[in-house]
Amino acid sequence: SIIASVFRNQKPLILARPALNAEPYGRAAPPPQAFLAVPILFKGAPIGALGVDRATANRPFGDNEAHLLTSLADYAAITLRNARLFDDVKTEQTKFEAVLNSTGDAVLVMDEQRRVTLANRAARELLGGTSPLNVQRPLPHSSLADSLSVLLVRAATQKRPMREELLGAMGKVLNVSVSPVPNVGNVVVLQDITMLKELELMRHERERDERDRTRHLFERYVSPQQVERLMQEGEETIGRPTQRELVELCVGLRGFSALAARLDADTIVERVLNRYFNAVSDEVLRHGGTVTQFVGDRLLAIFGW
């Protein structure tokens, strides 16, 4: 066909009668008086053709008209390519927005004047508040927006990503990262870490309670200095073999056997042994010793470890 030859040769095609009568013009109507077609080229490849008819005046098209139509075809090529690029950009933007809206993190893109240029659904819910989050406008005023503005200024001044924990509405704790992007502005990601902070607080409280229980247990047998050293060094030091010179003390009650024969068991334990062991243990701990055993009326302690 005529158009196929234009694609194949990639040059303007000028036809007039009688040659035009012999061409498969591809219409039910009679052939025109003259015909001119030029390829629409982009990067050297044909993407279409532009053709014109002359229905009256038995005069063929000339080179000047072919040059004019070629110029129009060049504009058509640019327009078609831009339209395709626009469609591609819109398609990619739709995919990008779908990804952003599917994530639970709030994502903002802000220009150098700290105006919002893009915001996903989570960002609009988190930062919009009672005021809508409008594109090409600054963030609605709030304590979070003010803190975020300070972080944006720091990131712009130091020209590097910044990360900080900020307090949002209703006591939410947000992990905020700001990443400067040349010719764009800043990409801001806000992660709600309130639950993580609560779990971390619970873990710290549990560790503190465990340390308090451990301290209380050791304080019954070990001097405060040794307890503090054990707590600072941690569990990995407990049970680690060491070699030291120690002094062992064995303390007993004189005449305990005869005393035990005269008194009942409850009196011996409550009135004698408990008071005796408490008094001796306090003295051992006061002098930096460690109580190791209670055997009958005997108390064993070591010093120097």
PDB file of C-alpha atoms in Angstrom:
ATOM      1  CA  SER A   1       0.000   0.000   0.000  1.00  0.00           C
ATOM      2  CA  ILE A   2       0.935   3.641  -0.222  1.00  0.00           C
ATOM      3  CA  ILE A   3       1.460   3.940   3.543  1.00  0.00           C
ATOM      4  CA  ALA A   4       3.581   0.773   3.580  1.00  0.00           C
ATOM      5  CA  SER A   5       5.915   2.271   1.019  1.00  0.00           C
ATOM      6  CA  VAL A   6       6.231   5.449   3.104  1.00  0.00           C
ATOM      7  CA  PHE A   7       7.170   3.315   6.133  1.00  0.00           C
ATOM      8  CA  ARG A   8       9.600   1.293   4.069  1.00  0.00           C
ATOM      9  CA  ASN A   9      11.374   4.174   2.306  1.00  0.00           C
ATOM     10  CA  GLN A  10      11.060   6.683   5.178  1.00  0.00           C
ATOM     11  CA  LYS A  11      10.831   9.497   2.613  1.00  0.00           C
ATOM     12  CA  PRO A  12       8.036  11.786   1.399  1.00  0.00           C
ATOM     13  CA  LEU A  13       5.834  10.260  -1.323  1.00  0.00           C
ATOM     14  CA  ILE A  14       4.213  12.507  -3.967  1.00  0.00           C
ATOM     15  CA  LEU A  15       1.603  11.018  -6.284  1.00  0.00           C
ATOM     16  CA  ALA A  16      -0.545  12.549  -8.995  1.00  0.00           C
ATOM     17  CA  ARG A  17      -2.680  11.328 -11.829  1.00  0.00           C
ATOM     18  CA  PRO A  18      -2.405   9.147 -13.825  1.00  0.00           C
ATOM     19  CA  ALA A  19       0.025   7.309 -11.462  1.00  0.00           C
ATOM     20  CA  LEU A  20      -2.398   7.791  -8.619  1.00  0.00           C
ATOM     21  CA  ASN A  21      -5.066   5.830 -10.456  1.00  0.00           C
ATOM     22  CA  ALA A  22      -2.861   2.737 -10.503  1.00  0.00           C
ATOM     23  CA  GLU A  23      -2.073   2.831  -6.752  1.00  0.00           C
ATOM     24  CA  PRO A  24      -4.171   0.854  -4.226  1.00  0.00           C
ATOM     25  CA  TYR A  25      -5.337   3.998  -2.491  1.00  0.00           C
ATOM     26  CA  GLY A  26      -7.423   2.011  -0.041  1.00  0.00           C
ATOM     27  CA  ARG A  27     -10.678   3.986  -0.279  1.00  0.00           C
ATOM     28  CA  ALA A  28     -14.059   3.296  -1.707  1.00  0.00           C
ATOM     29  CA  ALA A  29     -14.195   6.848  -3.082  1.00  0.00           C
ATOM     30  CA  PRO A  30     -12.443   7.788  -6.310  1.00  0.00           C
ATOM     31  CA  PRO A  31      -8.746   8.730  -6.036  1.00  0.00           C
ATOM     32  CA  PRO A  32      -7.992  12.416  -5.342  1.00  0.00           C
ATOM     33  CA  GLN A  33      -6.308  14.785  -7.786  1.00  0.00           C
ATOM     34  CA  ALA A  34      -3.002  14.617  -5.881  1.00  0.00           C
ATOM     35  CA  PHE A  35      -1.628  12.914  -2.810  1.00  0.00           C
ATOM     36  CA  LEU A  36       1.304  13.624  -0.447  1.00  0.00           C
ATOM     37  CA  ALA A  37       2.462  11.436   2.460  1.00  0.00           C
ATOM     38  CA  VAL A  38       5.473  11.742   4.790  1.00  0.00           C
ATOM     39  CA  PRO A  39       6.688   9.400   7.544  1.00  0.00           C
ATOM     40  CA  ILE A  40       6.436  10.337  11.204  1.00  0.00           C
ATOM     41  CA  LEU A  41       9.872   9.403  12.544  1.00  0.00           C
ATOM     42  CA  PHE A  42      11.174   9.171  16.071  1.00  0.00           C
ATOM     43  CA  LYS A  43      14.826   8.354  16.622  1.00  0.00           C
ATOM     44  CA  GLY A  44      15.101   7.180  13.009  1.00  0.00           C
ATOM     45  CA  ALA A  45      12.188   4.725  13.200  1.00  0.00           C
ATOM     46  CA  PRO A  46       8.732   5.266  11.660  1.00  0.00           C
ATOM     47  CA  ILE A  47       5.885   5.417  14.183  1.00  0.00           C
ATOM     48  CA  GLY A  48       3.211   6.681  11.767  1.00  0.00           C
ATOM     49  CA  ALA A  49       2.523   8.577   8.546  1.00  0.00           C
ATOM     50  CA  LEU A  50       0.915  11.902   7.747  1.00  0.00           C
ATOM     51  CA  GLY A  51      -0.936  12.202   4.441  1.00  0.00           C
ATOM     52  CA  VAL A  52      -2.931  14.931   2.646  1.00  0.00           C
ATOM     53  CA  ASP A  53      -5.225  14.895  -0.406  1.00  0.00           C
ATOM     54  CA  ARG A  54      -5.921  17.504  -3.037  1.00  0.00           C
ATOM     55  CA  ALA A  55      -9.499  16.866  -4.067  1.00  0.00           C
ATOM     56  CA  THR A  56      -9.795  19.801  -6.511  1.00  0.00           C
ATOM     57  CA  ALA A  57      -7.472  21.696  -8.850  1.00  0.00           C
ATOM     58  CA  ASN A  58      -5.619  19.277 -10.990  1.00  0.00           C
ATOM     59  CA  ARG A  59      -2.201  20.292  -9.678  1.00  0.00           C
ATOM     60  CA  PRO A  60       0.347  17.968  -7.979  1.00  0.00           C
ATOM     61  CA  PHE A  61       2.048  18.679  -4.678  1.00  0.00           C
ATOM     62  CA  GLY A  62       5.584  20.094  -4.827  1.00  0.00           C
ATOM     63  CA  ASP A  63       8.769  19.868  -2.772  1.00  0.00           C
ATOM     64  CA  ASN A  64       7.920  22.946  -0.704  1.00  0.00           C
ATOM     65  CA  GLU A  65       4.657  21.356   0.396  1.00  0.00           C
ATOM     66  CA  ALA A  66       6.496  18.093   1.148  1.00  0.00           C
ATOM     67  CA  HIS A  67       8.996  20.055   3.280  1.00  0.00           C
ATOM     68  CA  LEU A  68       6.142  21.793   5.134  1.00  0.00           C
ATOM     69  CA  LEU A  69       4.350  18.489   5.766  1.00  0.00           C
ATOM     70  CA  THR A  70       7.628  16.910   6.972  1.00  0.00           C
ATOM     71  CA  SER A  71       7.971  19.725   9.514  1.00  0.00           C
ATOM     72  CA  LEU A  72       4.439  19.062  10.703  1.00  0.00           C
ATOM     73  CA  ALA A  73       5.285  15.338  10.942  1.00  0.00           C
ATOM     74  CA  ASP A  74       8.255  16.192  13.161  1.00  0.00           C
ATOM     75  CA  TYR A  75       5.939  18.059  15.522  1.00  0.00           C
ATOM     76  CA  ALA A  76       3.522  15.137  15.371  1.00  0.00           C
ATOM     77  CA  ALA A  77       6.348  12.725  16.316  1.00  0.00           C
ATOM     78  CA  ILE A  78       7.244  14.839  19.335  1.00  0.00           C
ATOM     79  CA  THR A  79       3.600  15.097  20.363  1.00  0.00           C
ATOM     80  CA  LEU A  80       2.968  11.361  20.026  1.00  0.00           C
ATOM     81  CA  ARG A  81       6.135  10.516  21.928  1.00  0.00           C
ATOM     82  CA  ASN A  82       5.269  12.941  24.717  1.00  0.00           C
ATOM     83  CA  ALA A  83       1.773  11.471  24.886  1.00  0.00           C
ATOM     84  CA  ARG A  84       3.244   7.994  25.273  1.00  0.00           C
ATOM     85  CA  LEU A  85       5.690   9.188  27.885  1.00  0.00           C
ATOM     86  CA  PHE A  86       2.864  10.916  29.729  1.00  0.00           C
ATOM     87  CA  ASP A  87       0.862   7.680  29.696  1.00  0.00           C
ATOM     88  CA  ASP A  88       3.912   5.769  30.948  1.00  0.00           C
ATOM     89  CA  VAL A  89       4.473   8.315  33.701  1.00  0.00           C
ATOM     90  CA  LYS A  90       0.827   8.211  34.730  1.00  0.00           C
ATOM     91  CA  THR A  91       0.946   4.403  34.798  1.00  0.00           C
ATOM     92  CA  GLU A  92       4.096   4.403  36.933  1.00  0.00           C
ATOM     93  CA  GLN A  93       2.647   7.102  39.180  1.00  0.00           C
ATOM     94  CA  THR A  94      -0.485   5.012  39.678  1.00  0.00           C
ATOM     95  CA  LYS A  95       1.652   2.001  40.625  1.00  0.00           C
ATOM     96  CA  PHE A  96       3.805   4.153  42.913  1.00  0.00           C
ATOM     97  CA  GLU A  97       0.774   5.631  44.662  1.00  0.00           C
ATOM     98  CA  ALA A  98      -0.712   2.147  45.061  1.00  0.00           C
ATOM     99  CA  VAL A  99       2.493   0.976  46.742  1.00  0.00           C
ATOM    100  CA  LEU A 100       2.628   4.050  48.980  1.00  0.00           C
ATOM    101  CA  ASN A 101      -0.998   3.716  50.005  1.00  0.00           C
ATOM    102  CA  SER A 102      -0.568   0.039  50.809  1.00  0.00           C
ATOM    103  CA  THR A 103       2.193   0.661  53.351  1.00  0.00           C
ATOM    104  CA  GLY A 104       1.364   1.466  56.941  1.00  0.00           C
ATOM    105  CA  ASP A 105       4.168   4.010  57.238  1.00  0.00           C
ATOM    106  CA  ALA A 106       3.415   7.633  56.498  1.00  0.00           C
ATOM    107  CA  VAL A 107       5.394   8.878  53.482  1.00  0.00           C
ATOM    108  CA  LEU A 108       5.734  12.528  52.494  1.00  0.00           C
ATOM    109  CA  VAL A 109       7.596  14.258  49.705  1.00  0.00           C
ATOM    110  CA  MET A 110       8.241  17.922  50.450  1.00  0.00           C
ATOM    111  CA  ASP A 111       9.910  20.551  48.278  1.00  0.00           C
ATOM    112  CA  GLU A 112      12.658  22.902  49.375  1.00  0.00           C
ATOM    113  CA  GLN A 113      10.052  25.383  50.666  1.00  0.00           C
ATOM    114  CA  ARG A 114       8.702  22.579  52.901  1.00  0.00           C
ATOM    115  CA  ARG A 115       5.481  22.304  50.943  1.00  0.00           C
ATOM    116  CA  VAL A 116       3.820  18.924  50.495  1.00  0.00           C
ATOM    117  CA  THR A 117       4.171  17.563  46.953  1.00  0.00           C
ATOM    118  CA  LEU A 118       3.139  13.968  47.627  1.00  0.00           C
ATOM    119  CA  ALA A 119       1.520  12.211  50.580  1.00  0.00           C
ATOM    120  CA  ASN A 120       0.144   8.715  50.975  1.00  0.00           C
ATOM    121  CA  ARG A 121      -3.007   7.815  52.859  1.00  0.00           C
ATOM    122  CA  ALA A 122      -1.172   7.080  56.130  1.00  0.00           C
ATOM    123  CA  ALA A 123       0.485  10.511  56.025  1.00  0.00           C
ATOM    124  CA  ARG A 124      -2.829  12.271  55.447  1.00  0.00           C
ATOM    125  CA  GLU A 125      -4.392  10.433  58.376  1.00  0.00           C
ATOM    126  CA  LEU A 126      -1.410  11.036  60.649  1.00  0.00           C
ATOM    127  CA  LEU A 127      -0.653  14.674  59.831  1.00  0.00           C
ATOM    128  CA  GLY A 128      -3.907  16.015  58.473  1.00  0.00           C
ATOM    129  CA  GLY A 129      -5.688  16.196  61.806  1.00  0.00           C
ATOM    130  CA  THR A 130      -8.703  18.481  61.628  1.00  0.00           C
ATOM    131  CA  SER A 131      -7.213  20.294  58.596  1.00  0.00           C
ATOM    132  CA  PRO A 132      -6.822  18.558  55.218  1.00  0.00           C
ATOM    133  CA  LEU A 133      -3.324  17.780  53.983  1.00  0.00           C
ATOM    134  CA  ASN A 134      -3.174  19.825  50.764  1.00  0.00           C
ATOM    135  CA  VAL A 135      -0.616  19.410  48.011  1.00  0.00           C
ATOM    136  CA  GLN A 136       1.620  22.445  47.345  1.00  0.00           C
ATOM    137  CA  ARG A 137       0.833  23.742  50.825  1.00  0.00           C
ATOM    138  CA  PRO A 138       2.804  23.533  54.092  1.00  0.00           C
ATOM    139  CA  LEU A 139       1.774  21.040  56.748  1.00  0.00           C
ATOM    140  CA  PRO A 140      -1.149  22.050  58.965  1.00  0.00           C
ATOM    141  CA  HIS A 141       0.084  23.606  62.194  1.00  0.00           C
ATOM    142  CA  SER A 142       0.716  21.156  65.034  1.00  0.00           C
ATOM    143  CA  SER A 143       3.479  20.346  67.491  1.00  0.00           C
ATOM    144  CA  LEU A 144       4.520  17.430  65.252  1.00  0.00           C
ATOM    145  CA  ALA A 145       4.642  19.676  62.171  1.00  0.00           C
ATOM    146  CA  ASP A 146       6.779  22.189  64.074  1.00  0.00           C
ATOM    147  CA  SER A 147       9.211  19.483  65.190  1.00  0.00           C
ATOM    148  CA  LEU A 148       9.312  18.084  61.664  1.00  0.00           C
ATOM    149  CA  SER A 149      10.121  21.536  60.266  1.00  0.00           C
ATOM    150  CA  VAL A 150      13.111  21.786  62.608  1.00  0.00           C
ATOM    151  CA  LEU A 151      14.306  18.365  61.435  1.00  0.00           C
ATOM    152  CA  LEU A 152      13.896  19.419  57.788  1.00  0.00           C
ATOM    153  CA  VAL A 153      15.989  22.532  58.379  1.00  0.00           C
ATOM    154  CA  ARG A 154      18.743  20.440  59.983  1.00  0.00           C
ATOM    155  CA  ALA A 155      18.729  17.977  57.103  1.00  0.00           C
ATOM    156  CA  ALA A 156      18.900  20.795  54.554  1.00  0.00           C
ATOM    157  CA  THR A 157      21.690  22.554  56.446  1.00  0.00           C
ATOM    158  CA  GLN A 158      23.841  19.459  56.950  1.00  0.00           C
ATOM    159  CA  LYS A 159      22.839  17.943  53.569  1.00  0.00           C
ATOM    160  CA  ARG A 160      22.524  14.439  54.933  1.00  0.00           C
ATOM    161  CA  PRO A 161      19.724  12.136  56.121  1.00  0.00           C
ATOM    162  CA  MET A 162      18.438  12.778  59.619  1.00  0.00           C
ATOM    163  CA  ARG A 163      16.553  10.465  61.985  1.00  0.00           C
ATOM    164  CA  GLU A 164      14.796  11.326  65.215  1.00  0.00           C
ATOM    165  CA  GLU A 165      11.967  10.180  67.441  1.00  0.00           C
ATOM    166  CA  LEU A 166       9.144  12.711  67.623  1.00  0.00           C
ATOM    167  CA  LEU A 167       5.968  12.817  69.671  1.00  0.00           C
ATOM    168  CA  GLY A 168       2.763  12.821  67.651  1.00  0.00           C
ATOM    169  CA  ALA A 169      -0.868  13.282  68.516  1.00  0.00           C
ATOM    170  CA  MET A 170      -2.498  11.156  71.226  1.00  0.00           C
ATOM    171  CA  GLY A 171       0.869  10.197  72.704  1.00  0.00           C
ATOM    172  CA  LYS A 172       2.127   8.392  69.606  1.00  0.00           C
ATOM    173  CA  VAL A 173       5.880   7.940  69.291  1.00  0.00           C
ATOM    174  CA  LEU A 174       7.101   8.314  65.711  1.00  0.00           C
ATOM    175  CA  ASN A 175      10.426   7.327  64.235  1.00  0.00           C
ATOM    176  CA  VAL A 176      10.960  10.055  61.627  1.00  0.00           C
ATOM    177  CA  SER A 177      13.592   9.903  58.886  1.00  0.00           C
ATOM    178  CA  VAL A 178      14.293  12.782  56.499  1.00  0.00           C
ATOM    179  CA  SER A 179      16.311  12.113  53.339  1.00  0.00           C
ATOM    180  CA  PRO A 180      17.281  15.070  51.090  1.00  0.00           C
ATOM    181  CA  VAL A 181      16.858  14.336  47.381  1.00  0.00           C
ATOM    182  CA  PRO A 182      18.477  16.725  44.838  1.00  0.00           C
ATOM    183  CA  ASN A 183      16.015  18.653  42.663  1.00  0.00           C
ATOM    184  CA  VAL A 184      13.104  17.150  44.625  1.00  0.00           C
ATOM    185  CA  GLY A 185      13.326  18.287  48.230  1.00  0.00           C
ATOM    186  CA  ASN A 186      12.984  15.800  51.058  1.00  0.00           C
ATOM    187  CA  VAL A 187      11.443  12.375  51.457  1.00  0.00           C
ATOM    188  CA  VAL A 188       9.969  11.980  54.933  1.00  0.00           C
ATOM    189  CA  VAL A 189       9.014   8.602  56.388  1.00  0.00           C
ATOM    190  CA  LEU A 190       7.142   8.438  59.705  1.00  0.00           C
ATOM    191  CA  GLN A 191       6.885   5.074  61.461  1.00  0.00           C
ATOM    192  CA  ASP A 192       4.536   4.617  64.394  1.00  0.00           C
ATOM    193  CA  ILE A 193       6.691   2.855  66.995  1.00  0.00           C
ATOM    194  CA  THR A 194       4.392   3.442  69.953  1.00  0.00           C
ATOM    195  CA  MET A 195       3.819  -0.281  70.467  1.00  0.00           C
ATOM    196  CA  LEU A 196       7.544  -0.996  70.160  1.00  0.00           C
ATOM    197  CA  LYS A 197       8.341   1.672  72.755  1.00  0.00           C
ATOM    198  CA  GLU A 198       5.746   0.191  75.108  1.00  0.00           C
ATOM    199  CA  LEU A 199       7.237  -3.278  74.653  1.00  0.00           C
ATOM    200  CA  GLU A 200      10.699  -1.851  75.242  1.00  0.00           C
ATOM    201  CA  LEU A 201       9.485  -0.136  78.409  1.00  0.00           C
ATOM    202  CA  MET A 202       7.957  -3.394  79.612  1.00  0.00           C
ATOM    203  CA  ARG A 203      11.234  -5.194  78.899  1.00  0.00           C
ATOM    204  CA  HIS A 204      13.202  -2.572  80.828  1.00  0.00           C
ATOM    205  CA  GLU A 205      10.798  -2.797  83.741  1.00  0.00           C
ATOM    206  CA  ARG A 206      11.064  -6.585  83.725  1.00  0.00           C
ATOM    207  CA  GLU A 207      14.865  -6.404  83.628  1.00  0.00           C
ATOM    208  CA  ARG A 208      14.836  -3.844  86.431  1.00  0.00           C
ATOM    209  CA  ASP A 209      12.585  -6.047  88.561  1.00  0.00           C
ATOM    210  CA  GLU A 210      14.818  -9.017  87.860  1.00  0.00           C
ATOM    211  CA  ARG A 211      17.886  -7.016  88.834  1.00  0.00           C
ATOM    212  CA  ASP A 212      16.162  -5.853  92.004  1.00  0.00           C
ATOM    213  CA  ARG A 213      15.290  -9.443  92.912  1.00  0.00           C
ATOM    214  CA  THR A 214      18.827 -10.575  92.174  1.00  0.00           C
ATOM    215  CA  ARG A 215      20.271  -7.712  94.189  1.00  0.00           C
ATOM    216  CA  HIS A 216      17.977  -8.470  97.117  1.00  0.00           C
ATOM    217  CA  LEU A 217      18.957 -12.151  96.988  1.00  0.00           C
ATOM    218  CA  PHE A 218      22.684 -11.439  96.939  1.00  0.00           C
ATOM    219  CA  GLU A 219      22.489  -8.763  99.611  1.00  0.00           C
ATOM    220  CA  ARG A 220      21.445 -11.437 102.110  1.00  0.00           C
ATOM    221  CA  TYR A 221      24.808 -13.178 101.713  1.00  0.00           C
ATOM    222  CA  VAL A 222      27.229 -10.817  99.942  1.00  0.00           C
ATOM    223  CA  SER A 223      28.546  -7.402 100.884  1.00  0.00           C
ATOM    224  CA  PRO A 224      27.077  -4.364  99.094  1.00  0.00           C
ATOM    225  CA  GLN A 225      30.404  -3.785  97.307  1.00  0.00           C
ATOM    226  CA  GLN A 226      30.362  -7.329  95.914  1.00  0.00           C
ATOM    227  CA  VAL A 227      26.695  -7.037  94.932  1.00  0.00           C
ATOM    228  CA  GLU A 228      27.407  -3.843  93.017  1.00  0.00           C
ATOM    229  CA  ARG A 229      30.351  -5.462  91.231  1.00  0.00           C
ATOM    230  CA  LEU A 230      28.277  -8.495  90.291  1.00  0.00           C
ATOM    231  CA  MET A 231      25.452  -6.332  88.971  1.00  0.00           C
ATOM    232  CA  GLN A 232      27.838  -4.246  86.877  1.00  0.00           C
ATOM    233  CA  GLU A 233      29.746  -7.191  85.426  1.00  0.00           C
ATOM    234  CA  GLY A 234      26.590  -9.113  84.553  1.00  0.00           C
ATOM    235  CA  GLU A 235      25.558 -12.728  84.541  1.00  0.00           C
ATOM    236  CA  GLU A 236      28.444 -13.856  82.346  1.00  0.00           C
ATOM    237  CA  THR A 237      30.906 -13.306  85.199  1.00  0.00           C
ATOM    238  CA  ILE A 238      28.948 -15.542  87.580  1.00  0.00           C
ATOM    239  CA  GLY A 239      30.400 -19.012  87.488  1.00  0.00           C
ATOM    240  CA  ARG A 240      33.554 -17.980  85.665  1.00  0.00           C
ATOM    241  CA  PRO A 241      36.501 -19.728  87.360  1.00  0.00           C
ATOM    242  CA  THR A 242      38.999 -17.455  89.115  1.00  0.00           C
ATOM    243  CA  GLN A 243      41.917 -18.144  91.450  1.00  0.00           C
ATOM    244  CA  ARG A 244      42.375 -16.007  94.540  1.00  0.00           C
ATOM    245  CA  GLU A 245      43.685 -16.162  98.083  1.00  0.00           C
ATOM    246  CA  LEU A 246      40.746 -16.120 100.491  1.00  0.00           C
ATOM    247  CA  VAL A 247      40.191 -16.138 104.238  1.00  0.00           C
ATOM    248  CA  GLU A 248      37.473 -18.430 105.562  1.00  0.00           C
ATOM    249  CA  LEU A 249      35.680 -17.714 108.804  1.00  0.00           C
ATOM    250  CA  CYS A 250      33.760 -20.328 110.778  1.00  0.00           C
ATOM    251  CA  VAL A 251      31.644 -18.998 113.623  1.00  0.00           C
ATOM    252  CA  GLY A 252      29.759 -21.111 116.170  1.00  0.00           C
ATOM    253  CA  LEU A 253      27.845 -20.703 119.423  1.00  0.00           C
ATOM    254  CA  ARG A 254      29.696 -21.891 122.537  1.00  0.00           C
ATOM    255  CA  GLY A 255      27.549 -24.269 124.554  1.00  0.00           C
ATOM    256  CA  PHE A 256      24.943 -24.608 121.823  1.00  0.00           C
ATOM    257  CA  SER A 257      24.497 -28.366 122.264  1.00  0.00           C
ATOM    258  CA  ALA A 258      23.671 -28.017 125.947  1.00  0.00           C
ATOM    259  CA  LEU A 259      21.384 -25.096 125.213  1.00  0.00           C
ATOM    260  CA  ALA A 260      19.565 -27.015 122.508  1.00  0.00           C
ATOM    261  CA  ALA A 261      18.970 -29.896 124.923  1.00  0.00           C
ATOM    262  CA  ARG A 262      17.144 -27.658 127.400  1.00  0.00           C
ATOM    263  CA  LEU A 263      14.971 -25.594 124.976  1.00  0.00           C
ATOM    264  CA  ASP A 264      12.330 -26.618 122.469  1.00  0.00           C
ATOM    265  CA  ALA A 265      12.989 -26.347 118.698  1.00  0.00           C
ATOM    266  CA  ASP A 266      10.809 -23.262 118.090  1.00  0.00           C
ATOM    267  CA  THR A 267      12.574 -21.306 120.797  1.00  0.00           C
ATOM    268  CA  ILE A 268      15.991 -22.361 119.505  1.00  0.00           C
ATOM    269  CA  VAL A 269      15.206 -21.242 115.941  1.00  0.00           C
ATOM    270  CA  GLU A 270      13.251 -18.044 116.652  1.00  0.00           C
ATOM    271  CA  ARG A 271      14.895 -16.700 119.814  1.00  0.00           C
ATOM    272  CA  VAL A 272      18.463 -17.940 119.386  1.00  0.00           C
ATOM    273  CA  LEU A 273      19.573 -18.934 115.872  1.00  0.00           C
ATOM    274  CA  ASN A 274      17.691 -16.258 113.901  1.00  0.00           C
ATOM    275  CA  ARG A 275      18.979 -13.428 116.101  1.00  0.00           C
ATOM    276  CA  TYR A 276      22.453 -14.902 116.208  1.00  0.00           C
ATOM    277  CA  PHE A 277      22.720 -15.432 112.438  1.00  0.00           C
ATOM    278  CA  ASN A 278      21.321 -11.959 111.670  1.00  0.00           C
ATOM    279  CA  ALA A 279      23.837 -10.274 113.966  1.00  0.00           C
ATOM    280  CA  VAL A 280      26.825 -12.261 112.683  1.00  0.00           C
ATOM    281  CA  SER A 281      25.771 -11.905 109.002  1.00  0.00           C
ATOM    282  CA  ASP A 282      25.484  -8.129 109.347  1.00  0.00           C
ATOM    283  CA  GLU A 283      29.017  -7.973 110.747  1.00  0.00           C
ATOM    284  CA  VAL A 284      30.380 -10.208 107.986  1.00  0.00           C
ATOM    285  CA  LEU A 285      28.764  -8.079 105.271  1.00  0.00           C
ATOM    286  CA  ARG A 286      29.871  -4.853 106.962  1.00  0.00           C
ATOM    287  CA  HIS A 287      33.479  -6.030 106.670  1.00  0.00           C
ATOM    288  CA  GLY A 288      33.155  -7.031 103.014  1.00  0.00           C
ATOM    289  CA  GLY A 289      32.706 -10.765 103.569  1.00  0.00           C
ATOM    290  CA  THR A 290      30.367 -13.263 101.963  1.00  0.00           C
ATOM    291  CA  VAL A 291      28.209 -15.729 103.888  1.00  0.00           C
ATOM    292  CA  THR A 292      28.469 -19.154 102.260  1.00  0.00           C
ATOM    293  CA  GLN A 293      26.705 -21.584 104.601  1.00  0.00           C
ATOM    294  CA  PHE A 294      24.553 -21.985 107.704  1.00  0.00           C
ATOM    295  CA  VAL A 295      25.124 -25.382 109.293  1.00  0.00           C
ATOM    296  CA  GLY A 296      23.467 -25.933 112.653  1.00  0.00           C
ATOM    297  CA  ASP A 297      24.858 -23.165 114.820  1.00  0.00           C
ATOM    298  CA  ARG A 298      27.827 -22.601 112.523  1.00  0.00           C
ATOM    299  CA  LEU A 299      28.121 -19.781 109.971  1.00  0.00           C
ATOM    300  CA  LEU A 300      30.733 -20.027 107.222  1.00  0.00           C
ATOM    301  CA  ALA A 301      31.980 -16.872 105.496  1.00  0.00           C
ATOM    302  CA  ILE A 302      34.839 -15.917 103.169  1.00  0.00           C
ATOM    303  CA  PHE A 303      36.743 -12.680 102.722  1.00  0.00           C
ATOM    304  CA  GLY A 304      38.901 -11.435  99.861  1.00  0.00           C
ATOM    305  CA  TRP A 305      37.050 -12.362  96.691  1.00  0.00           C
TER     306      TRP A 305
END
